[in-house]
C-alpha atoms as one frame of an Amber mdcrd trajectory, in Angstrom:
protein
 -38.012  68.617  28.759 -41.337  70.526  29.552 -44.142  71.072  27.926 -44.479
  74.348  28.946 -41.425  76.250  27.481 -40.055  79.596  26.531 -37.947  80.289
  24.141 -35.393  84.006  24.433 -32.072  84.919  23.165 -30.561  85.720  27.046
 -31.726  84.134  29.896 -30.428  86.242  33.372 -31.410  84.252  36.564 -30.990
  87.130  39.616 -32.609  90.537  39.581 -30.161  92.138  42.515 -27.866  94.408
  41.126 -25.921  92.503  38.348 -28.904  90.553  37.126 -31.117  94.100  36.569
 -27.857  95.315  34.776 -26.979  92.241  32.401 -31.060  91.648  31.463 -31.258
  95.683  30.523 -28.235  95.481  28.588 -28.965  92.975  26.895 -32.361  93.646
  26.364 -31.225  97.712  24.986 -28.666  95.794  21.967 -31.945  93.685  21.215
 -31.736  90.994  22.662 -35.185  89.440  23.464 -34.379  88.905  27.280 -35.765
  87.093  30.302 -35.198  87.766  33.916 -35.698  85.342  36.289 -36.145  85.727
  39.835 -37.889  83.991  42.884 -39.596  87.195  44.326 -40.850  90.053  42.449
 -40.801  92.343  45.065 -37.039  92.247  45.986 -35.898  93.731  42.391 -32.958
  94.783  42.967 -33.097  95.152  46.999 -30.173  96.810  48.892 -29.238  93.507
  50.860 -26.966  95.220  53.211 -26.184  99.004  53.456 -28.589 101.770  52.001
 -25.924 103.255  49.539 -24.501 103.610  46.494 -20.523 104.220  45.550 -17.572
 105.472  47.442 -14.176 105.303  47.021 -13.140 103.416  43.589 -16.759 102.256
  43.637 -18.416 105.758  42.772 -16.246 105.796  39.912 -17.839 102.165  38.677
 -21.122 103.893  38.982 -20.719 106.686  36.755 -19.203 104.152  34.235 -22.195
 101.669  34.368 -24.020 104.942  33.785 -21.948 105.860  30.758 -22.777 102.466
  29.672 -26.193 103.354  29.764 -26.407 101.396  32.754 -29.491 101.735  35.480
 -27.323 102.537  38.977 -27.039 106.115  38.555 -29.925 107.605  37.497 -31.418
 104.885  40.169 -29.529 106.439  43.370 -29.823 110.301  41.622 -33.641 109.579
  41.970 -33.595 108.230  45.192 -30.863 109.402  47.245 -31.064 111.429  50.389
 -27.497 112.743  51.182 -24.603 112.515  48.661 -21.159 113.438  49.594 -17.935
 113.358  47.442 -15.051 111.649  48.616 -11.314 112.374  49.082 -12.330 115.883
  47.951  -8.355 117.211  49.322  -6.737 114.740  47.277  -6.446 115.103  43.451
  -9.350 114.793  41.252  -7.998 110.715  40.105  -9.153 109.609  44.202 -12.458
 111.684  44.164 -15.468 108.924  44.815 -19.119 109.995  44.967 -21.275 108.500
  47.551 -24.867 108.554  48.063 -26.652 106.981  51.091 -30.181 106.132  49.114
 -33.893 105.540  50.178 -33.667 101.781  50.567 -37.140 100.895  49.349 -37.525
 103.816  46.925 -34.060 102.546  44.834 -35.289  99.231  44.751 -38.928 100.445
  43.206 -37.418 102.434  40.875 -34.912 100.074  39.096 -38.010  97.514  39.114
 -40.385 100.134  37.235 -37.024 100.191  34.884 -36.343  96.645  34.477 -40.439
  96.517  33.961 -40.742  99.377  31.374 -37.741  98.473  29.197 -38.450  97.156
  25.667 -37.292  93.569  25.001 -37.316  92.214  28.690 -39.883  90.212  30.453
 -39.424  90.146  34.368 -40.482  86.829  35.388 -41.289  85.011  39.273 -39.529
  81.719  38.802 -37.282  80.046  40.967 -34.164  77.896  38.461 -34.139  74.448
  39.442 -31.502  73.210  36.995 -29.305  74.138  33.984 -30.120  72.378  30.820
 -26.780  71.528  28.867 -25.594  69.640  25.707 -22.491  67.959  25.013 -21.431
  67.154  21.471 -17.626  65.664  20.958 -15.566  68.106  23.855 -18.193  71.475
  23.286 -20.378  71.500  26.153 -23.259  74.502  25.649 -25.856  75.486  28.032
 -29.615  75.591  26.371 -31.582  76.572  29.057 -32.713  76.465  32.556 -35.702
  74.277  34.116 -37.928  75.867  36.753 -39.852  75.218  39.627 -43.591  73.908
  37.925 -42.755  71.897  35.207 -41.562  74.429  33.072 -38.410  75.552  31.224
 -36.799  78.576  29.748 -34.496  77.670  26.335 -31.815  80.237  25.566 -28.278
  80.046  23.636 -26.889  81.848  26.380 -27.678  82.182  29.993 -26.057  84.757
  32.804 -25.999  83.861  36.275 -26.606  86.262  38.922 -27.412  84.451  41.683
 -25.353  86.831  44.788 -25.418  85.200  47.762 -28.245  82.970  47.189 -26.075
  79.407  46.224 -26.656  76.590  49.318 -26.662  79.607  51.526 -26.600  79.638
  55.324 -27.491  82.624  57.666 -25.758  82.364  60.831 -26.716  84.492  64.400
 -24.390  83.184  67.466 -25.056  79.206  67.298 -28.407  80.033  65.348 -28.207
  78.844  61.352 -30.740  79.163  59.420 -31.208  78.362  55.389 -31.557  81.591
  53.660 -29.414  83.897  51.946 -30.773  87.360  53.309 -32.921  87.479  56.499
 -36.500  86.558  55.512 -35.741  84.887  52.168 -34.852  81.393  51.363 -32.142
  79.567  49.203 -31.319  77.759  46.210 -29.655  74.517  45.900 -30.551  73.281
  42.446 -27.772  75.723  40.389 -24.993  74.968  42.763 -25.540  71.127  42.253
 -25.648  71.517  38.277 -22.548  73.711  38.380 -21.157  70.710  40.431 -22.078
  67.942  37.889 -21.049  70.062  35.215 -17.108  69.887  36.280 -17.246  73.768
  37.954 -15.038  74.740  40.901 -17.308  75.562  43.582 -16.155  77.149  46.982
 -17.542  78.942  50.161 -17.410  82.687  51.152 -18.816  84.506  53.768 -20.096
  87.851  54.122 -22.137  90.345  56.919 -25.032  92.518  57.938 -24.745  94.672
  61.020 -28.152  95.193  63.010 -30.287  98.101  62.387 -31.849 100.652  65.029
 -34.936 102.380  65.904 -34.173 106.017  64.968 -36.653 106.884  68.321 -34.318
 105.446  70.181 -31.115 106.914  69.406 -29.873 110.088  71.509 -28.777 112.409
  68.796 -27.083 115.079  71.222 -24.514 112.347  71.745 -23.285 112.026  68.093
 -21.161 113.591  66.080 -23.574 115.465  62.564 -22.527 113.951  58.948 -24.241
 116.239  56.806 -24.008 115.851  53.131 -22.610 118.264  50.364 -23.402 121.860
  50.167 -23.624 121.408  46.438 -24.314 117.665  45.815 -22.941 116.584  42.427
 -25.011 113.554  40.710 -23.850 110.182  39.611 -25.594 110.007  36.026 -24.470
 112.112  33.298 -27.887 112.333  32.079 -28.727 114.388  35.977 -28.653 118.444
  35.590 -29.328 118.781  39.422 -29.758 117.414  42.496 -32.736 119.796  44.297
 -33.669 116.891  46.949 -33.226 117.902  50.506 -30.843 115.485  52.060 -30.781
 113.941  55.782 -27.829 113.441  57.620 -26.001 110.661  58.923 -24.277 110.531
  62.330 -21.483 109.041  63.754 -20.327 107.342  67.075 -17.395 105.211  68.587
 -17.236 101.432  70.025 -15.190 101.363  73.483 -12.922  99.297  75.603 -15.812
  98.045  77.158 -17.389  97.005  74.324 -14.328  95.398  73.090 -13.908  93.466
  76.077 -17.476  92.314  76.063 -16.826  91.031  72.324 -13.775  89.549  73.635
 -15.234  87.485  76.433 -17.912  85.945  74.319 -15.687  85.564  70.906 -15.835
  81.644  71.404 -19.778  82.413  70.492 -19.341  83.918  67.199 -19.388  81.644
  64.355 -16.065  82.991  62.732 -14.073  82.134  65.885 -15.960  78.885  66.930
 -15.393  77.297  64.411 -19.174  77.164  63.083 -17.834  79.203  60.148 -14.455
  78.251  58.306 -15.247  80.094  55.185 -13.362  83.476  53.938 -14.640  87.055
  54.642 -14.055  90.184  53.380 -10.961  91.847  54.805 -12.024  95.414  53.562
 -15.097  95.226  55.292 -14.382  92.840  58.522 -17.071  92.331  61.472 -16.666
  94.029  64.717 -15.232  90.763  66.111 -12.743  90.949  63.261 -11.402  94.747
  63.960 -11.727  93.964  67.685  -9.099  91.036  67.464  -7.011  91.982  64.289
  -6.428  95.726  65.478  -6.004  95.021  69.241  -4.484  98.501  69.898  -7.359
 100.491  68.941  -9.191 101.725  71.652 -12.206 102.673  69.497 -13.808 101.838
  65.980 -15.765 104.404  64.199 -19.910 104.066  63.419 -22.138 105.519  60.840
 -25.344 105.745  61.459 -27.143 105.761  57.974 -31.173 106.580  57.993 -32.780
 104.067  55.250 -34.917 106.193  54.026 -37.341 109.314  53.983 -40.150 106.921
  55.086 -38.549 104.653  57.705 -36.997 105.035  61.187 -34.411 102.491  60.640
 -30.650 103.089  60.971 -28.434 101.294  59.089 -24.731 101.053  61.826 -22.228
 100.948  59.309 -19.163  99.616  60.975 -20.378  97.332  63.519 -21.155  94.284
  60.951 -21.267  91.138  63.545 -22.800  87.417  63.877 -22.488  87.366  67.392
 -25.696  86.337  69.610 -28.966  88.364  69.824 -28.169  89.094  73.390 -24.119
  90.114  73.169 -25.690  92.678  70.576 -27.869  94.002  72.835 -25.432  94.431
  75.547 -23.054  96.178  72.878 -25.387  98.919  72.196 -26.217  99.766  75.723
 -22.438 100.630  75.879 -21.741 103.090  73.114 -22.290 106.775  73.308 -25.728
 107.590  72.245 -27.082 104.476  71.850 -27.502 103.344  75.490 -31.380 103.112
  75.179 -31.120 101.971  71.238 -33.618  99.554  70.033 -32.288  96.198  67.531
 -35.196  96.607  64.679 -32.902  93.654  62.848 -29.879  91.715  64.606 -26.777
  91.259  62.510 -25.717  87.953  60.919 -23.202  86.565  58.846 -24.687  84.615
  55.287 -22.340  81.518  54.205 -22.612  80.644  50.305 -21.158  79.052  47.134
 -19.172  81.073  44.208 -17.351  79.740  41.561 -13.161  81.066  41.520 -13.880
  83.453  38.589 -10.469  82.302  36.745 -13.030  79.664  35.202 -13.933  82.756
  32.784 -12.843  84.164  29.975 -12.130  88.115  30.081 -16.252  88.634  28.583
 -17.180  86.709  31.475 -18.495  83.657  29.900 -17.038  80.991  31.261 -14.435
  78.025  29.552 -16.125  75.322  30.786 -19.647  75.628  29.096 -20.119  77.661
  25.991 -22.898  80.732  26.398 -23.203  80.534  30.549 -21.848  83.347  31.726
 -21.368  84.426  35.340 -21.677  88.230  37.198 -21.969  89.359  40.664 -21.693
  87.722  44.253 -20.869  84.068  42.456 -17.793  85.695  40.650 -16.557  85.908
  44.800 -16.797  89.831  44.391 -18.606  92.043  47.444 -20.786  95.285  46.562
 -23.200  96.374  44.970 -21.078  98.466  42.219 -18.837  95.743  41.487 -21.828
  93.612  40.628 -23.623  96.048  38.707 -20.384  97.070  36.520 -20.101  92.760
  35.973 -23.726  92.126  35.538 -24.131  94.889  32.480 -20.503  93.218  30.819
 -22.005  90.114  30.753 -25.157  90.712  29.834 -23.705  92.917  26.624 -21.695
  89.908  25.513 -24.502  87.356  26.055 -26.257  89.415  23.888 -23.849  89.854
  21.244 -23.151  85.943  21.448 -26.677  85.328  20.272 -26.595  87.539  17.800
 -22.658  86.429  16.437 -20.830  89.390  17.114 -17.572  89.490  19.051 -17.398
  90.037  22.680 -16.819  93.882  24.183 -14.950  93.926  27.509 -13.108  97.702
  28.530  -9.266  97.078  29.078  -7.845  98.235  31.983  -6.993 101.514  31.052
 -10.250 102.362  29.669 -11.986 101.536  32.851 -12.328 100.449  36.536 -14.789
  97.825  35.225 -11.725  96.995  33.061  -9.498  96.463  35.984 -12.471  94.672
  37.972 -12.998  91.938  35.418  -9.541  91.764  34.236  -8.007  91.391  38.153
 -10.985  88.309  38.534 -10.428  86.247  35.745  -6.894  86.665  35.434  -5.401
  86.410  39.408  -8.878  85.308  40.864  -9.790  85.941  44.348  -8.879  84.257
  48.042 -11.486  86.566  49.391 -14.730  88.733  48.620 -13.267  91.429  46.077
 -13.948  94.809  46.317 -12.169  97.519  44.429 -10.122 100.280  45.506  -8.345
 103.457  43.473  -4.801 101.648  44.350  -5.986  98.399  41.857  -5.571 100.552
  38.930  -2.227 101.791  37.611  -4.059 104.361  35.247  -6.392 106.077  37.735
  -5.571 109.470  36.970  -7.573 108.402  33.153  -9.717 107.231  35.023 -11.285
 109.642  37.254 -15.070 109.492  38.303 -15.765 112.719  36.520 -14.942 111.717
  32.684 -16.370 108.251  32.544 -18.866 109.456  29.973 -15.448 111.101  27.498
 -14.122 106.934  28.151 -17.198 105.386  27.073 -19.981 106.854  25.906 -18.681
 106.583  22.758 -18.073 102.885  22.542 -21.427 102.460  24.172 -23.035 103.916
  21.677 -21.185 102.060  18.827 -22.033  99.071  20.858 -25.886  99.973  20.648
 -26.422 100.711  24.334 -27.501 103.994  25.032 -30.048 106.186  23.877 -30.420
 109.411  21.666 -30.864 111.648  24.768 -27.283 110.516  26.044 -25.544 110.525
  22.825 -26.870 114.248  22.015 -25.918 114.909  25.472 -22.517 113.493  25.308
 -21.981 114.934  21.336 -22.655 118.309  23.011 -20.121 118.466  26.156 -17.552
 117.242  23.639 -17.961 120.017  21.543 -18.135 122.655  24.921 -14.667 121.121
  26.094 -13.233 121.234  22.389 -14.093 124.929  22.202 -12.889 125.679  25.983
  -9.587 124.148  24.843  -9.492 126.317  21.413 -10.024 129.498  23.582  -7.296
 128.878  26.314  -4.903 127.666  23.096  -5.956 130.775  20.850  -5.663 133.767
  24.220  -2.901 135.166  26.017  -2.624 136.159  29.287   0.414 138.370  30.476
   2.272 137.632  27.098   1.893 134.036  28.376  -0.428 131.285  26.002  -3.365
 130.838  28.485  -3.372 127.209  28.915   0.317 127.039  29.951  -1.001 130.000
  32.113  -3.489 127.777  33.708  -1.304 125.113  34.646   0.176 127.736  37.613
  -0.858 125.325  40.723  -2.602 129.288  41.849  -4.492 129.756  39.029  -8.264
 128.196  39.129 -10.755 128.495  36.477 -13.234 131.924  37.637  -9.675 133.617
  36.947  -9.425 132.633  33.561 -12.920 133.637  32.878 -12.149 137.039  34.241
  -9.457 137.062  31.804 -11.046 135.437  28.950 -15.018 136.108  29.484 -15.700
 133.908  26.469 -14.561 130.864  28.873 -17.718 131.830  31.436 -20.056 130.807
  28.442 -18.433 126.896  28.952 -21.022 124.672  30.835 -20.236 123.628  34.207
 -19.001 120.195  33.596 -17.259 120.620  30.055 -15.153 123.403  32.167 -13.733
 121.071  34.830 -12.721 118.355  31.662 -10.971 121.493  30.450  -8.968 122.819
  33.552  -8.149 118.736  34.270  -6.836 117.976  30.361  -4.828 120.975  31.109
  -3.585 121.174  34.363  -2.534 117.756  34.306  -1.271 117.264  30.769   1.949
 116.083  31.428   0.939 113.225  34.006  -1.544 112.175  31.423   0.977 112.183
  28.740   2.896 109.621  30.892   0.550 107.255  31.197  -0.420 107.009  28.034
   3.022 106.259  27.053   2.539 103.251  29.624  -0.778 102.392  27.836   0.873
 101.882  24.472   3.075 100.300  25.850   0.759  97.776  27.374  -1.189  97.783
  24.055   1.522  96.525  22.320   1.619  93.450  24.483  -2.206  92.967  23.986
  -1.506  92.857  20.548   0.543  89.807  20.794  -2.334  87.440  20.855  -2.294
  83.721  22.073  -4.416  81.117  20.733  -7.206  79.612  23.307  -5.813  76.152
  22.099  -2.233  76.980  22.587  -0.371  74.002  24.335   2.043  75.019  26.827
   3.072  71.341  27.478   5.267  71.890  24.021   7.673  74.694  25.555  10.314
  72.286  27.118  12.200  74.786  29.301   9.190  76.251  30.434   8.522  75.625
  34.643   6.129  73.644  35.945   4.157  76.486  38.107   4.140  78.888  34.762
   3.086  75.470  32.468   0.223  74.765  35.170  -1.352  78.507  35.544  -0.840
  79.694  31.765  -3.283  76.126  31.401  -5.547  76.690  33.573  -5.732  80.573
  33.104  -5.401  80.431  29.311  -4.564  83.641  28.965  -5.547  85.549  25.574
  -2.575  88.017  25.235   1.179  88.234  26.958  -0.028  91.298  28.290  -2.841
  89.313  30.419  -0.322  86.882  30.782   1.962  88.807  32.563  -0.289  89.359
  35.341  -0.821  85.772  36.514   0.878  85.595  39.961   3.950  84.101  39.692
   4.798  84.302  35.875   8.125  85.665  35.354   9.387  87.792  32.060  11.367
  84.241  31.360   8.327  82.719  31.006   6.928  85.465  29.070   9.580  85.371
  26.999   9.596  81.763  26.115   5.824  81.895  25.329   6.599  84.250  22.580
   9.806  82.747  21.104   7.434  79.629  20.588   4.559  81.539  19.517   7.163
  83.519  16.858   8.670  80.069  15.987   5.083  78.239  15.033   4.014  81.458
  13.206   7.201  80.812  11.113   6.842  77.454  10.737
């Protein structure tokens, strides 16, 4: 070991979005915390597109926030246009977006993750996990850096995104690196290797960015953003920031056929590339062959910020050659004369299958590492920040001997998130949409805070600001119900009143002018609890119901080798999943209610015996 070592209680080795997350959680429960990171001045960098939630994932936002997390009051400060989502559905698919100031985000979670008590951000590139094995326990100790130095920890949380043996790839170009410009690691994917880890490949894209100068703006279609933006952090009065648009346009049969002709020079279909994708977000070579029919794909054109001209093209994501880009552009309406400030390219890297975890996110295999982010095989930024601040909470709580917090499922999307990972895994980068949770109507985007504020601050993760905050908007919505329980409106009780599909809130308060004196936000939890009672009511019946298979809890060390009857697919995944409760159990793929039910006869029979 080193002479030159330093001794915390978390060690977090990443600063994109999951490692800034885990090291300020941890560090705000008191945790003395380092984070590690090979460049200072890409703190928690938008790798890819310059914004921050939408559907599903703007509700992971304004939990992390809740949490006390950094994401939202990051994009509230920085954000040039935010738009809410699905805004003619019901209030459980509403999803705030906010396209941010690219550079301007990433300073401001840095001056965060700088200013926070109980953190020190350190430039250090991991060379190699320190570990100990004593009988069958192995525990992690540490990590060794570049310099002849070493960091000793009882727990350690990798965040390491897409940075593992990675490989950028432009037409027949490669190059080491995993984001244009930077470099990439090998040392932690070949420890995670000796240690016994399953390590696989995913792949993931960038589409090329544009001169704004360049771009004829009478051709496009105008994206402006809400009249009345709505922040993402509960701690956020208003948004007063004048916001830019974004713009759209459409790819073309020619430019399909242009992709077509040259698809045996893109990496995915020349076989350069054989590793997995996301499906959610595909390239332009993907949507052109998988969706044949479509005579057109639709482009955003995203600004990056107040003090840049470049233009993020959301839609057009693509590893194809420099010069098949360039013809691409010259095709499409509006961009004819467009110059490529950056080319698009595909990054190649190692994750670990995430069912090597248990539910906190450390994993089985080596006591205290845990794992968040990109190496989990999720995609976005929200997923990794909602992961990075779970895991850095329970490192913490390891080192100090408490027991592990993780939200269930019905609690939260980061619930569903972790629980979907380390319980079914992943064949491909996981994002999260509204239709992976079967109790989305508890949990919209808008009462994240009434879901977990409370916990948070039990758990010693917020501060008094929030919790005064929070205390108070309880107390507005308890009142707001008394007053619709307590008035009448034609002979009728005013919150049965209010459930008429007509009836909106400014016409209760000209019946009831008490109600006007209920703050913004405490009044739409009102007219929701209301409105939708009876929904609500149902799926909390399906919420007890899944709490009383939580209950039933199965030992870490149970054998499933001892139930006889038991098949040989449910034997091998209940082993290799290890499952904590039936009601995790029963979402394994391919576990039947037999098998279910065979667990528990043998668990009932050895508590008997």
């Amino acid at each position: 070991m080193s002479s030159n070592c330093y001794q915390y209680d978390v060690i977090v080795i990443g600063a994109g979005h999951a490692g800034t997350e885990a090291a300020a959680a941890s560090a705000r429960v008191g945790a003395r915390t380092a984070l590690l990171t090979t460049n200072l001045d890409t703190v928690g960098q938008m790798s890819c597109n310059p914004a921050i939630g939408g559907v599903a994932k703007g509700q992971i936002v304004r939990e992390v926030d809740a949490l006390g997390g950094l994401m939202g009051q990051a994009i509230d400060a920085t954000g040039i246009q935010f738009r809410m989502l699905n805004c003619r559905k019901g209030p459980a698919m509403h999803s705030p977006r906010a396209q941010a100031d690219k550079r301007a985000y990433q300073h401001y979670v840095k001056c965060q993750v700088e200013q926070q008590d109980n953190l020190d951000l350190c430039q250090e590139t991991v060379e190699d996990l320190i570990t100990e094995t004593i009988g069958d326990e192995t525990r992690v100790l540490g990590v060794t850096v570049r310099g002849d130095a070493s960091y000793l920890a009882p727990t350690v949380v990798l965040t390491t995104g897409t940075f593992l043996k990675a490989i950028m790839h432009t037409g027949d170009e490669k190059t080491a690196g995993g984001r244009a410009g930077e470099g990439t690691t090998t040392g932690i994917s070949g420890a995670l290797q000796r240690l016994g880890f399953e390590v696989e490949r995913f792949k993931t894209g960038t589409p090329p960015r544009l001169n704004a100068r360049t771009i004829d703006y009478s051709k496009v279609e105008t994206q402006p953003g809400d009249d009345q933006p709505q922040p993402f952090s509960f701690l956020t009065d208003k948004l007063s920031a004048e916001q830019l648009p974004c713009h759209i346009t459409y790819t073309n049969e020619a430019v399909h056929d242009l992709i077509r002709k040259n698809l045996h020079r893109a990496p995915m279909y020349s076989g350069q590339i054989n590793s997995r994708g996301p499906r959610y977000c595909p390239s332009i070579e993907d949507k052109v062959v998988r969706f044949a029919d479509k005579t057109g794909h639709q482009l955003f054109l995203e600004p990056e910020g107040w003090k840049t001209q470049e233009i993020y093209v959301n839609g057009i994501s693509t590893s194809l050659p420099r010069d098949v880009q360039d013809q691409m552009f010259r095709m499409i309406d509006g961009l004819e004369n467009a110059k490529i400030m950056r080319y698009g390219y595909a990054v190649e890297y190692d994750f670990c299958p995430p069912t090597q975890l248990w539910p906190h996110l450390e994993s089985k295999r080596v006591g205290g590492l845990f794992f968040a982010g990109q190496i989990n095989g999720t995609t976005g930024y929200e997923e990794a920040a909602g992961q990075g601040l779970i895991a850095g909470l329970n490192a913490a709580r390891q080192t100090a001997g408490k027991e592990p917090w993780v939200p269930t499922r019905d609690q939260a999307y980061i619930g569903v998130l972790v629980d979907d990972l380390v319980t079914a895994g992943t064949d491909e980068p996981y994002r999260m949409f509204t239709s992976r949770a079967e109790y989305r109507l508890l949990l919209r985007q808008d009462n994240a805070d009434r879901r977990l504020t409370q916990q948070a601050d039990e758990l010693g993760l917020i501060n008094a600001e929030r919790r005064q905050r929070y205390h108070a908007k309880i107390e507005q919505i308890e009142l707001g119900i008394q007053l619709l329980k307590k008035s009448k409106i034609e002979k009728v009780a005013a919150d049965i009143y209010l459930r008429r599909p007509e009836v909106d809130w400014p016409q209760m308060c000209s019946q009831i002018p008490e109600l006007a004196n209920i703050e913004a936000n405490a009044a739409q939890q009102c007219l929701y609890d209301i409105k939708y009672e009876g929904y609500i009511g149902r799926q909390r019946v399906e919420v007890e119901r899944q709490h009383r298979l939580a209950g039933k809890r199965i030992p870490t060390s149970f054998d499933y080798d001892s139930i006889g009857p038991l098949r040989n697919e449910a034997r091998e995944k209940l082993s290799k999943i290890r499952p904590l409760n039936l009601d995790q159990a029963k979402r394994i793929s391919g576990i039947t209610p037999a098998d279910l039910a065979l667990v528990l006869a043998h668990m009932e029979s050895k508590r008997k015996t």
